XYZ file of C-alpha atoms in Angstrom:
492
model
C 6.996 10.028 10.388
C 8.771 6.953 11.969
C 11.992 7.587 13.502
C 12.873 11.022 13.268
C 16.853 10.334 12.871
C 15.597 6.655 11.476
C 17.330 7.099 7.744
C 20.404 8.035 9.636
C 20.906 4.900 11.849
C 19.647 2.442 9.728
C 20.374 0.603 6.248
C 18.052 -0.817 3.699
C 17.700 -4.291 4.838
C 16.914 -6.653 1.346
C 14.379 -9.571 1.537
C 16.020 -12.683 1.480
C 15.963 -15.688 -0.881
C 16.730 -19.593 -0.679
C 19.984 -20.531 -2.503
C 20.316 -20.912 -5.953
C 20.424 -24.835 -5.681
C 17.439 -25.085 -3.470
C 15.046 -23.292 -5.361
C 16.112 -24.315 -8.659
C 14.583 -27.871 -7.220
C 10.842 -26.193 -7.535
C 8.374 -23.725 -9.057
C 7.591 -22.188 -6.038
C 7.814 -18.659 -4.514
C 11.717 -18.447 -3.054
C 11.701 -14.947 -1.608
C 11.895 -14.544 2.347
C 10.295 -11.776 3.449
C 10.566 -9.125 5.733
C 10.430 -10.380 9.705
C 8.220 -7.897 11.831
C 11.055 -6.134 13.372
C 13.073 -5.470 10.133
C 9.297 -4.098 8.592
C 9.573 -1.655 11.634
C 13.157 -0.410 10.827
C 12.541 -0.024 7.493
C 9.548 2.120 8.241
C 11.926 4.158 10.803
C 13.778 5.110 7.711
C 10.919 6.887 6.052
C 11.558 11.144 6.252
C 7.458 11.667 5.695
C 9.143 14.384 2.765
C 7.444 17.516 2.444
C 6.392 16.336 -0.744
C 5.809 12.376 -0.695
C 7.830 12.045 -4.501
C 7.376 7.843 -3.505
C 3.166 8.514 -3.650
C 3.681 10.251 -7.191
C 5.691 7.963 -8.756
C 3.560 4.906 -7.659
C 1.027 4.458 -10.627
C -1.795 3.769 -8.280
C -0.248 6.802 -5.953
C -0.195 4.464 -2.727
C 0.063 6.597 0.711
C 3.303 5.099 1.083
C 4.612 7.716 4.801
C 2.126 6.585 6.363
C 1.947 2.944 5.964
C 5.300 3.183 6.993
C 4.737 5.268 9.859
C 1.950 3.112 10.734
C 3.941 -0.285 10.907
C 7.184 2.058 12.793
C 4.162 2.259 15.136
C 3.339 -1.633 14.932
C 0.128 -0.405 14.318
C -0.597 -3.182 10.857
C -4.247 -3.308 10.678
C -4.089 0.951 10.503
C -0.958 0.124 7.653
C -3.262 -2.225 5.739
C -6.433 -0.326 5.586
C -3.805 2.698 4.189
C -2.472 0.138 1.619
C -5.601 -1.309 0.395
C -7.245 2.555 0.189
C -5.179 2.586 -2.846
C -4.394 -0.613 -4.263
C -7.097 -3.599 -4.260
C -4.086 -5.982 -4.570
C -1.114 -5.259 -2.655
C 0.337 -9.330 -2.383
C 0.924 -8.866 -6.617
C 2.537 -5.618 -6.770
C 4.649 -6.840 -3.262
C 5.737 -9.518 -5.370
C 6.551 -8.642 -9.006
C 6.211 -4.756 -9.266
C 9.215 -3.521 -10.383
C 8.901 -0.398 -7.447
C 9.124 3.125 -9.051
C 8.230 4.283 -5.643
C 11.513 3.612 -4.723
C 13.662 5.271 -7.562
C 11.259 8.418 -6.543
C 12.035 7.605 -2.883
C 14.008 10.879 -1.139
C 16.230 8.686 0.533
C 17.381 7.381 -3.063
C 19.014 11.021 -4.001
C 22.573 9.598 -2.241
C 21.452 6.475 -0.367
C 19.733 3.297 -0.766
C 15.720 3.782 -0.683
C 13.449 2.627 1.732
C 12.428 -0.811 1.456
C 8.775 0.552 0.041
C 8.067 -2.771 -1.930
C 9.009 -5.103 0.883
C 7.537 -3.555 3.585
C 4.147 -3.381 1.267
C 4.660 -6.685 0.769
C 5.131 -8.017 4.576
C 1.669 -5.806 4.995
C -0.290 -8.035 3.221
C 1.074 -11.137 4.028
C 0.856 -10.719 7.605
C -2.919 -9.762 6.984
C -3.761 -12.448 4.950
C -1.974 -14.944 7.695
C -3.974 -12.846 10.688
C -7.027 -13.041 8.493
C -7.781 -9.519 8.511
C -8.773 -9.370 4.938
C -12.141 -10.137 4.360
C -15.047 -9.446 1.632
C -16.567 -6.223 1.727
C -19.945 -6.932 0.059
C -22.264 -3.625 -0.706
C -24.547 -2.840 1.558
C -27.321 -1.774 -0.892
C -28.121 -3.102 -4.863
C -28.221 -0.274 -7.337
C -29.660 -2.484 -9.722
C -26.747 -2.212 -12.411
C -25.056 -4.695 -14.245
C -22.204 -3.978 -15.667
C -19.681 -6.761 -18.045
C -15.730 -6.809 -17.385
C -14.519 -8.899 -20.072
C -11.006 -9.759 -18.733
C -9.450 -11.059 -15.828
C -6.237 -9.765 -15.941
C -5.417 -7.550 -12.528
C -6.908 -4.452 -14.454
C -10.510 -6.202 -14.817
C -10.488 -7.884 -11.120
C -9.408 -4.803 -10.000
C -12.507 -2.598 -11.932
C -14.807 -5.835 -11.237
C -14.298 -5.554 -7.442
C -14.487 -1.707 -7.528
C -17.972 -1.840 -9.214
C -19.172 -4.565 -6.907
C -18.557 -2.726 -3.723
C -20.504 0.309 -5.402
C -23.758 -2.725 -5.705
C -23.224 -3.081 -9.365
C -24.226 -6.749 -10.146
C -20.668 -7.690 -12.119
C -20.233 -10.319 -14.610
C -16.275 -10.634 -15.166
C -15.325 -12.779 -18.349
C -12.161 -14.523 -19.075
C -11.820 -16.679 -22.503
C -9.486 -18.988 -20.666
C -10.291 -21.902 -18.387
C -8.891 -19.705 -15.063
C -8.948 -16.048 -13.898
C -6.340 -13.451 -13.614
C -5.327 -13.239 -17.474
C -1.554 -12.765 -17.414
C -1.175 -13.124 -14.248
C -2.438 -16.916 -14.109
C -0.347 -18.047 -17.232
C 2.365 -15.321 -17.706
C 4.023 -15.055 -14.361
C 5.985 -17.866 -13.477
C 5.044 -19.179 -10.117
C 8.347 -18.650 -8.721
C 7.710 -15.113 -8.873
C 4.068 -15.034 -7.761
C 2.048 -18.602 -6.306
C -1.183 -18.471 -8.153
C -2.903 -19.414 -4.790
C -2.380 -15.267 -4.330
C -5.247 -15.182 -7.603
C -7.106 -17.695 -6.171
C -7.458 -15.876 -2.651
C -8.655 -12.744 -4.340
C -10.762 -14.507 -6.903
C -12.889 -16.472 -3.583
C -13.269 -12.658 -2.074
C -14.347 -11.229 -5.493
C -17.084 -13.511 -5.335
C -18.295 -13.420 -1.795
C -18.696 -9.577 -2.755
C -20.991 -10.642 -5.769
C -18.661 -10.872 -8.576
C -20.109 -13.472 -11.234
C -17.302 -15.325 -12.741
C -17.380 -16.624 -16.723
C -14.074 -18.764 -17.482
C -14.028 -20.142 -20.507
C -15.925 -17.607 -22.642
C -14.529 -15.893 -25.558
C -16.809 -12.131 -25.959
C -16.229 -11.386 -29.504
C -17.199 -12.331 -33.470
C -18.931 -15.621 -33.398
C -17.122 -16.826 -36.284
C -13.564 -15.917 -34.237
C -14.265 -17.324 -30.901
C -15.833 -20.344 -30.434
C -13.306 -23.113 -30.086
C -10.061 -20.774 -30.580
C -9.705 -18.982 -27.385
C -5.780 -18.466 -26.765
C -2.437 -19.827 -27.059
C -2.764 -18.721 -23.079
C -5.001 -21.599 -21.861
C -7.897 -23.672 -22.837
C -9.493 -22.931 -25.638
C -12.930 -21.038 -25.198
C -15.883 -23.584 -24.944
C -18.199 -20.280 -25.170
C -18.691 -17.576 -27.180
C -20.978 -14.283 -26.049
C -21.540 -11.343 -28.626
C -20.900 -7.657 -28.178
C -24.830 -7.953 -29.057
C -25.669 -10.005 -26.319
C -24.126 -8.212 -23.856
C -25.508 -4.889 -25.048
C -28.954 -6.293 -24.243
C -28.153 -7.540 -21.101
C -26.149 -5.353 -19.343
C -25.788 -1.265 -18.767
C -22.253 -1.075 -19.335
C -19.374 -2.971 -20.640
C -15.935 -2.791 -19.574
C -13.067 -3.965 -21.419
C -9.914 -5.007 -20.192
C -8.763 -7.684 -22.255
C -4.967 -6.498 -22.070
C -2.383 -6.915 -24.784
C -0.934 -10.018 -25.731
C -0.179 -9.926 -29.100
C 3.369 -10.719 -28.847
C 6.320 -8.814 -30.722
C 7.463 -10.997 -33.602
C 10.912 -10.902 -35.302
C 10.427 -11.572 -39.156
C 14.379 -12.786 -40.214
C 14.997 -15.243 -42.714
C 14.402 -19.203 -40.983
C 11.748 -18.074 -38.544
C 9.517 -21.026 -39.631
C 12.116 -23.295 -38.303
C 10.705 -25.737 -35.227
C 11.882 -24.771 -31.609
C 11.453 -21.403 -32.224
C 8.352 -19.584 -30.024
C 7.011 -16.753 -28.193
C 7.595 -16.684 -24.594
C 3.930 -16.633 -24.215
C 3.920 -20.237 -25.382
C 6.352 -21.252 -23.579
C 5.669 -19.858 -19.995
C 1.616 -20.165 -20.004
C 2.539 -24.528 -19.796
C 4.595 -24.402 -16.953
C 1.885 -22.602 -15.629
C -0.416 -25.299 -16.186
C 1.506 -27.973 -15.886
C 2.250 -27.088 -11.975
C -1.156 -26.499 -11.821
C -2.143 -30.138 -12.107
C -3.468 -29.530 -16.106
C -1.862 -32.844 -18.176
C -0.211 -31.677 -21.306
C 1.057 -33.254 -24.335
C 4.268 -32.247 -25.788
C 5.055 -29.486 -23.301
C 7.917 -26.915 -24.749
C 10.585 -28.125 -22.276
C 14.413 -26.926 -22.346
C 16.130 -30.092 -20.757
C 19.292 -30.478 -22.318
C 19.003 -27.817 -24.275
C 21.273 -24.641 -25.574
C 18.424 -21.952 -25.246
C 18.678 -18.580 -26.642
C 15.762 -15.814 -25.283
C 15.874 -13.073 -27.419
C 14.664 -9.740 -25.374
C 16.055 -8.986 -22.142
C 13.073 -7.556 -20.338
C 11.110 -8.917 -17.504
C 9.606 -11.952 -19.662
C 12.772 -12.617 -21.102
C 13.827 -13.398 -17.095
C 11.117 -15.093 -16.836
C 11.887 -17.400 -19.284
C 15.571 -17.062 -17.972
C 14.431 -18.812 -14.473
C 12.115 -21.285 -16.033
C 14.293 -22.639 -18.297
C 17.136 -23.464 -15.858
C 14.533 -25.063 -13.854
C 13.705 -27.858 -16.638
C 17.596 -28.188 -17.013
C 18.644 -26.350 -20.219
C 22.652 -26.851 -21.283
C 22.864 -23.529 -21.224
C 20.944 -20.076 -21.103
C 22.230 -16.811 -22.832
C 19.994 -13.426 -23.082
C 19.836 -11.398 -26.060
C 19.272 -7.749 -25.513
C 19.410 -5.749 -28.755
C 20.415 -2.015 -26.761
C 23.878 -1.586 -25.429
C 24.933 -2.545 -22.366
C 23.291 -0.274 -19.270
C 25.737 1.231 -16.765
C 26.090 -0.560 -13.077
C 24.626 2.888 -11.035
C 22.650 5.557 -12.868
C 23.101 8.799 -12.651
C 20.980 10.176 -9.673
C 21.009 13.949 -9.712
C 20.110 13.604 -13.443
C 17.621 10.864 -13.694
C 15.927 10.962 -9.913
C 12.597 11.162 -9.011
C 12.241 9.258 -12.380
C 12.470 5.695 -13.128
C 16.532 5.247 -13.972
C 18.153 3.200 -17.053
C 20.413 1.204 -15.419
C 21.498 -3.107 -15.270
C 19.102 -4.527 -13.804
C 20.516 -8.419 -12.470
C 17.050 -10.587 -11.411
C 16.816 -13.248 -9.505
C 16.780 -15.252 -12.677
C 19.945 -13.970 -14.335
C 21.565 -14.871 -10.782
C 20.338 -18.631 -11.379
C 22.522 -18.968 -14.637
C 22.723 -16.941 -17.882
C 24.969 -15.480 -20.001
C 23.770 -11.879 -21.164
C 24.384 -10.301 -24.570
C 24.151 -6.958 -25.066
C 24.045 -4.810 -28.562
C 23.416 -8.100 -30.575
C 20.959 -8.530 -33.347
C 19.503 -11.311 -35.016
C 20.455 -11.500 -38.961
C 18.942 -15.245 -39.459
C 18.044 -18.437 -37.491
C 19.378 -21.885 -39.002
C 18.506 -25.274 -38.948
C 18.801 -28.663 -39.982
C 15.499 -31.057 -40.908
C 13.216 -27.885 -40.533
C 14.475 -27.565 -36.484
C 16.439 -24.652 -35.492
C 20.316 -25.185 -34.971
C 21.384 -21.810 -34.345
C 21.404 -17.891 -34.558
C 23.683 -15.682 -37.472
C 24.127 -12.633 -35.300
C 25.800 -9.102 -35.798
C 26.620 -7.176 -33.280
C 25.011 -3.100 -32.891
C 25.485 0.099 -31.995
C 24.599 3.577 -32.006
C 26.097 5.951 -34.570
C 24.145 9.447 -35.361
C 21.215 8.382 -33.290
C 20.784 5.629 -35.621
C 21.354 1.247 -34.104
C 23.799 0.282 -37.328
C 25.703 -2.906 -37.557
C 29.346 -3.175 -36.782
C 31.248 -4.910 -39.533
C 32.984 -8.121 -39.142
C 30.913 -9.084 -35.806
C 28.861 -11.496 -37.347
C 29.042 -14.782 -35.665
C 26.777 -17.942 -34.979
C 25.838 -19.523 -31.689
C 24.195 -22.641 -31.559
C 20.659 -22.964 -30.590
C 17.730 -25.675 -30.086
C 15.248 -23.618 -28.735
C 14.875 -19.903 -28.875
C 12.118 -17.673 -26.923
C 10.754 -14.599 -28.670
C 10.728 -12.309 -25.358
C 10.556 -9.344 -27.298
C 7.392 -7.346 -25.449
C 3.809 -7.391 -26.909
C 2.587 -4.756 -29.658
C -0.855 -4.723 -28.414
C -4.551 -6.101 -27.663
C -5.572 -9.565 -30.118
C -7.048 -8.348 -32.786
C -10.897 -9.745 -33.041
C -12.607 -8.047 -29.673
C -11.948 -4.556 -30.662
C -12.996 -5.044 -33.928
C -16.212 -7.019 -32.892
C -17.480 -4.133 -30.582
C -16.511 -1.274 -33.196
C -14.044 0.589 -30.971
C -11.546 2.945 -32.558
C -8.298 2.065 -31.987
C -5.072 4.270 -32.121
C -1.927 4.126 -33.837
C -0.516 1.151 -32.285
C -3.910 -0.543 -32.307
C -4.955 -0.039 -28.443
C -8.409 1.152 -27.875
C -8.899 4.390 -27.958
C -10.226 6.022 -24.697
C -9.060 9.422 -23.002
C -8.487 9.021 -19.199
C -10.176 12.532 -18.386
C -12.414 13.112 -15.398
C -15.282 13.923 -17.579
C -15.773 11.158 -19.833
C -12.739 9.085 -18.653
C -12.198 5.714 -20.265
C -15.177 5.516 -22.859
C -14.637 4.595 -25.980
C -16.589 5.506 -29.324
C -19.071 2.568 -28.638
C -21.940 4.290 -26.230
C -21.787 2.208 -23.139
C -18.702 0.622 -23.719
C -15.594 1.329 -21.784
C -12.059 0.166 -21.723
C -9.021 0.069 -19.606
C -5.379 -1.597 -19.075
C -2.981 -2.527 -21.192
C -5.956 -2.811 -24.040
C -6.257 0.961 -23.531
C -2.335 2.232 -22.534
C -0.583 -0.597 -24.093
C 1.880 -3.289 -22.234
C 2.517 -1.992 -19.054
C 2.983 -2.884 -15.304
C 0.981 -4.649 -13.155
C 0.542 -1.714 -10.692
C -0.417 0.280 -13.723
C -3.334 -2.098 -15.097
C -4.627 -1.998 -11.188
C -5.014 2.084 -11.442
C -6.577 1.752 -14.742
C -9.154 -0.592 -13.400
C -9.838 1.503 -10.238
C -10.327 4.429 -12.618
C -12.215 3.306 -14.951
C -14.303 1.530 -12.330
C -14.913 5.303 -11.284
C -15.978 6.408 -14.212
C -18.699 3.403 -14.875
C -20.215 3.839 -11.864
C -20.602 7.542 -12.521
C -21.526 6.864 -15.981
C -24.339 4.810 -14.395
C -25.221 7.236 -11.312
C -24.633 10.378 -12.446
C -21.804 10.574 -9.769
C -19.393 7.931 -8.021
C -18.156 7.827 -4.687
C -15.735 5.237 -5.704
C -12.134 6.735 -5.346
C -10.307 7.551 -9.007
């Protein structure tokens, strides 16, 4: 268990980060990580609980005491080979999960928790550096092909599954790169995309067949339209086609129809979803030449949403040199600390401050968004109100109306679910908030009405976490393979 009296004689130590004025200079990843000897004193603080509550509140239920016993020990090949047991892709979630191990972390109850995410993190970073990971190809065919159509870190993760089982995989993406949101909705400050790229050259070595570029779908809907994401698809393959060429289909598409907010000027210019707004910076530090690139230099820049994406457009925006930044966030302010005997081993509402809002921004909580207004068709500005709760009900409080000047406002508001044309084109019933519909039970587990057709991620759950799409993809990976063996050695 570590250190037996290790949570007593030592203190969460915090990654570091470069200063707010040097990485404001660049797009690139900022965070320092943890050295080898603070790794090992965060692992002495581990108390290997009775009942691991940090395992069960990981979605992909990583065997968190005894990685950290394991690099207490110094012993990080025996840490890594526990971490990737669980989780295909350890250097994303060490970078941008959000770590509900750690609210479920024993320590947590009336301390700070261990340093779960951080130490995961300096795991795989130290193996990729020592070159300890490597591509695990299967030993034996089982002459089975089987389609993942999206590249998101649900379909690598089911695509890589399936390929170490000898399935011959085929893993479409209907944009010009892999890794789905990953590739054009994380901002590289949070996560380098050579991290995608890494994984992509293993997921091949294994066997993987890669298809960028390929809308699967309605003829008449793909061809040429692909996403506001990337490229547009130069190919389009039917649910038809891939019927007759492969014994199972898996999809994983995600959801990234974004959350609109219908209000009386919304057809004003300089108003648009995050997701075209983030996907460019993307691109553009990826070497891709754009013309008119949504940039905020100079400019007052109002995100409306004050979740992760929101942040995200937070950081990027003070990196192109916006006049200002403010955050609208439509739910009252959250307090400072939660309330730990009532909320723990579950995830806690409480503020959250990223590394983003620490970069400049001005946060507004309980405010609503009555109209946008412009001048010449562009947006000039917001007519707000500001909210609260009253009988369970968000009602406006009179006389709070005021309006702040805008030129370019982000829609962060979430996502509502998958694009519309894929589900429809394979036939798959959908549920109430338009996800496919597919139970997550042993027996049966993520098939859908369609008889050899399968789907996971946030196309089956709904916009979720990273670490969540990655279990969803391991499972459902599971149940393919026993769908097309009659059992599966894969783990679930």
């Amino acid at each position: 268990m570590g250190k037996t009296t290790g949570f007593m004689e030592h203190g969460r130590i915090e990654e570091g980060h470069q200063s707010v004025a040097e990485r404001l200079r660049h797009y690139k990843e900022f965070v320092i990580g943890l050295d080898e000897d603070q790794a090992r004193v965060q692992g002495a603080r581990c108390m290997d609980c009775g009942t691991p509550f940090c395992s069960h509140g990981c979605p992909v239920n990583n065997i968190i005491p005894d990685f950290n016993d394991l690099i207490y020990q110094a012993d990080w090949k025996g840490a890594l080979e526990v971490l990737h047991s669980t989780n295909n892709f350890p250097e994303f979630t060490g970078r941008i999960c959000p770590a509900p191990c750690e609210a479920a972390c024993v320590l947590n109850v009336n301390d700070k928790a261990v340093g779960i995410k951080s130490i995961e993190h300096a795991i795989i970073d130290r193996a990729w550096q020592q070159g300890w990971v490597q591509p695990r190809p299967a030993r034996h065919p089982s002459g089975k092909k089987v389609a993942v159509v999206g590249s998101g870190p649900a379909g690598m993760a089911a695509a890589q599954q399936l390929a170490r089982a000898g399935h011959g995989v085929t893993l479409f993406e209907k944009n010009d790169r892999v890794g789905g949101l990953l590739r054009y909705g994380i901002p590289d400050f949070k996560m380098e995309k050579s991290h995608i790229d890494r994984r992509i050259a293993q997921l091949q070595a294994e066997g993987v067949v890669l298809r960028p570029g390929v809308f699967v779908g309605s003829a008449s809907e793909g061809l040429g339209k692909g996403s506001k994401v990337g490229n547009a698809a130069k190919e389009t393959v039917t649910p038809e086609q891939l019927y007759a060429q492969f014994d199972a289909v898996l999809l994983t598409g995600g959801a990234e129809q974004s959350r609109d907010l219908p209000v009386p000027g919304r057809g004003l210019d300089g108003i648009h979803f995050a997701m075209e707004f983030l996907p460019q910076q993307n691109k553009v530090n990826a070497g891709d030449k754009l013309k008119g690139q949504l940039r905020a230099d100079g400019k007052h820049v109002i995100v409306i949403g004050g979740g992760d994406t929101g942040s995200d457009c937070v950081g990027t925006s003070r990196r192109h040199g916006a006049a200002s930044v403010t955050q609208f966030e439509l739910l009252p302010r959250p307090p400072e600390e939660e309330n730990r005997p009532l909320t723990w081993p579950y995830w806690p509402i409480k503020l959250r401050t990223s590394s983003s809002h620490e970069e400049g921004c001005a946060r507004e909580f309980a405010i609503a968004t009555r109209e946008f207004v412009g001048d010449k068709g562009r947006v000039t500005g917001l007519k707000t109100v500001r909210v609260q709760f009253k009988d369970g009900k968000l009602v406006e409080i009179a006389g709070s109306e005021q309006t702040l000047p805008a030129d370019l406002v982000l829609l962060a508001m979430g996502f509502v679910g998958p694009v519309a044309p894929v589900l429809d084109a394979f036939g798959v019933e959908q549920d109430a908030r338009g996800n496919a519909r597919a139970s997550t039970e042993p027996d049966g587990g993520y098939a859908t009405n369609v008889p050899k057709v399968f789907a996971a991620g946030d196309m089956r759950r709904g916009q979720s976490l990273v670490v969540w799409a990655i279990r969803e993809g391991r499972q459902a990976a599971h149940a393919v393979d026993r769908f097309l063996m009659g059992h599966s050695e894969l783990p679930r």
